[in-house]
Tab-separated table of C-alpha atoms in Angstrom:
chain	number	residue	atom	x	y	z
A	13	UNK	CA	163.928	60.113	74.736
A	14	UNK	CA	161.707	63.154	74.776
A	15	UNK	CA	162.429	66.084	72.606
A	16	UNK	CA	163.523	69.232	74.257
A	17	UNK	CA	161.121	72.100	73.912
A	18	UNK	CA	162.514	75.019	72.084
A	19	UNK	CA	162.014	78.075	74.195
A	20	UNK	CA	160.798	81.099	72.361
A	21	UNK	CA	162.774	84.175	73.136
A	22	UNK	CA	160.924	86.471	75.501
A	23	UNK	CA	159.576	89.467	73.785
A	24	UNK	CA	160.778	92.652	75.300
A	25	UNK	CA	158.209	95.363	75.796
A	26	UNK	CA	159.298	98.814	74.878
A	27	UNK	CA	158.338	101.879	76.819
A	28	UNK	CA	156.140	103.065	73.969
A	29	UNK	CA	154.195	99.758	73.910
A	30	UNK	CA	153.789	99.849	77.677
A	31	UNK	CA	152.517	103.422	77.480
A	32	UNK	CA	150.003	102.482	74.753
A	33	UNK	CA	148.738	99.527	76.790
A	34	UNK	CA	148.244	101.786	79.784
A	35	UNK	CA	146.341	104.289	77.626
A	36	UNK	CA	144.149	101.503	76.248
A	37	UNK	CA	143.373	100.245	79.758
A	38	UNK	CA	142.517	103.776	80.854
A	39	UNK	CA	140.223	104.274	77.828
A	40	UNK	CA	138.510	100.934	78.448
A	41	UNK	CA	137.933	101.835	82.082
A	42	UNK	CA	136.498	105.245	81.148
A	43	UNK	CA	134.252	103.722	78.468
A	44	UNK	CA	133.030	101.069	80.917
A	45	UNK	CA	132.235	103.652	83.604
A	46	UNK	CA	130.467	105.949	81.113
A	47	UNK	CA	128.473	103.006	79.705
A	48	UNK	CA	127.374	101.848	83.140
A	49	UNK	CA	126.464	105.434	84.068
A	50	UNK	CA	124.311	105.796	80.950
A	51	UNK	CA	122.529	102.498	81.665
A	52	UNK	CA	121.875	103.539	85.280
A	53	UNK	CA	120.568	106.934	84.131
A	54	UNK	CA	118.214	105.326	81.595
A	55	UNK	CA	116.925	102.861	84.203
A	56	UNK	CA	116.401	105.719	86.661
A	57	UNK	CA	114.419	107.727	84.093
A	58	UNK	CA	112.285	104.692	83.238
A	59	UNK	CA	111.760	103.932	86.941
A	60	UNK	CA	110.670	107.478	87.730
A	61	UNK	CA	108.386	107.437	84.683
A	62	UNK	CA	106.719	104.218	85.796
A	63	UNK	CA	106.411	105.517	89.345
A	64	UNK	CA	104.927	108.867	88.324
A	65	UNK	CA	102.919	107.645	85.341
A	66	UNK	CA	101.463	104.371	86.577
A	67	UNK	CA	102.039	103.670	90.269
A	68	UNK	CA	101.001	106.986	91.804
A	69	UNK	CA	97.907	107.770	89.692
A	70	UNK	CA	96.595	104.251	89.006
A	71	UNK	CA	97.909	101.529	91.312
A	72	UNK	CA	98.328	103.273	94.655
A	73	UNK	CA	94.820	104.803	94.939
A	74	UNK	CA	93.192	101.415	94.356
A	75	UNK	CA	95.036	99.915	97.326
A	76	UNK	CA	94.394	102.625	99.886
A	77	UNK	CA	91.990	101.843	102.703
A	78	UNK	CA	88.659	103.628	102.278
A	79	UNK	CA	86.462	101.749	104.763
A	80	UNK	CA	87.532	100.215	108.060
A	81	UNK	CA	85.222	98.049	110.154
A	82	UNK	CA	86.685	96.703	113.397
A	83	UNK	CA	90.032	95.267	112.244
A	84	UNK	CA	88.987	94.650	108.641
A	85	UNK	CA	90.121	97.128	106.003
A	86	UNK	CA	88.474	97.545	102.610
A	87	UNK	CA	90.487	99.153	99.844
A	88	UNK	CA	89.295	101.238	96.918
A	89	UNK	CA	89.536	98.296	94.482
A	90	UNK	CA	87.032	96.324	96.592
A	91	UNK	CA	84.750	99.360	96.857
A	92	UNK	CA	84.783	99.853	93.064
A	93	UNK	CA	84.124	96.150	92.522
A	94	UNK	CA	81.082	96.249	94.838
A	95	UNK	CA	79.966	99.515	93.224
A	96	UNK	CA	80.048	97.995	89.734
A	97	UNK	CA	78.236	94.882	90.948
A	98	UNK	CA	75.565	97.019	92.607
A	99	UNK	CA	75.152	99.161	89.476
A	100	UNK	CA	74.779	96.071	87.279
A	101	UNK	CA	72.326	94.462	89.713
A	102	UNK	CA	70.126	97.561	89.742
A	103	UNK	CA	70.454	98.088	85.988
A	104	UNK	CA	71.366	101.756	86.315
A	105	UNK	CA	73.497	103.732	83.838
A	106	UNK	CA	76.942	105.073	84.745
A	107	UNK	CA	75.595	108.558	85.452
A	108	UNK	CA	74.085	107.334	88.731
A	109	UNK	CA	77.326	105.905	90.170
A	110	UNK	CA	77.681	108.870	92.537
A	111	UNK	CA	74.275	108.195	94.071
A	112	UNK	CA	74.962	104.473	94.359
A	113	UNK	CA	78.378	105.099	95.953
A	114	UNK	CA	76.927	107.372	98.624
A	115	UNK	CA	74.612	104.649	99.862
A	116	UNK	CA	77.058	101.765	99.510
A	117	UNK	CA	79.311	102.366	102.517
A	118	UNK	CA	76.696	101.441	105.100
A	119	UNK	CA	75.802	98.026	103.537
A	120	UNK	CA	79.505	97.103	103.354
A	121	UNK	CA	79.904	97.961	107.047
A	122	UNK	CA	76.760	96.055	108.020
A	123	UNK	CA	77.772	92.976	106.015
A	124	UNK	CA	81.121	92.917	107.793
A	125	UNK	CA	79.518	93.304	111.225
A	126	UNK	CA	77.117	90.414	110.504
A	127	UNK	CA	80.024	88.072	109.753
């Protein structure tokens, strides 16, 4: 025969205990909301910093179209790459990059038209 389980007497909750539990829940909820808000604010500040400090001044200009031939677009990164290659091939110092750049657009266009 199986033993009968002894039932523990149910613990009665007083009004004071119930009130404290409700206060604790309210505090936990407030702390959770404040914590999440702080994390979101920090992420927003970091995101704006990355956008303003890296994307806008460095990344975006390199990917804008500077030369368009027929349906082919050439971005600034490609133009700088060709400019550096041309400078190295001619053996000129960096001071002459402006002169090289002025005469580099036409050869890029002609090379694309020949293709």
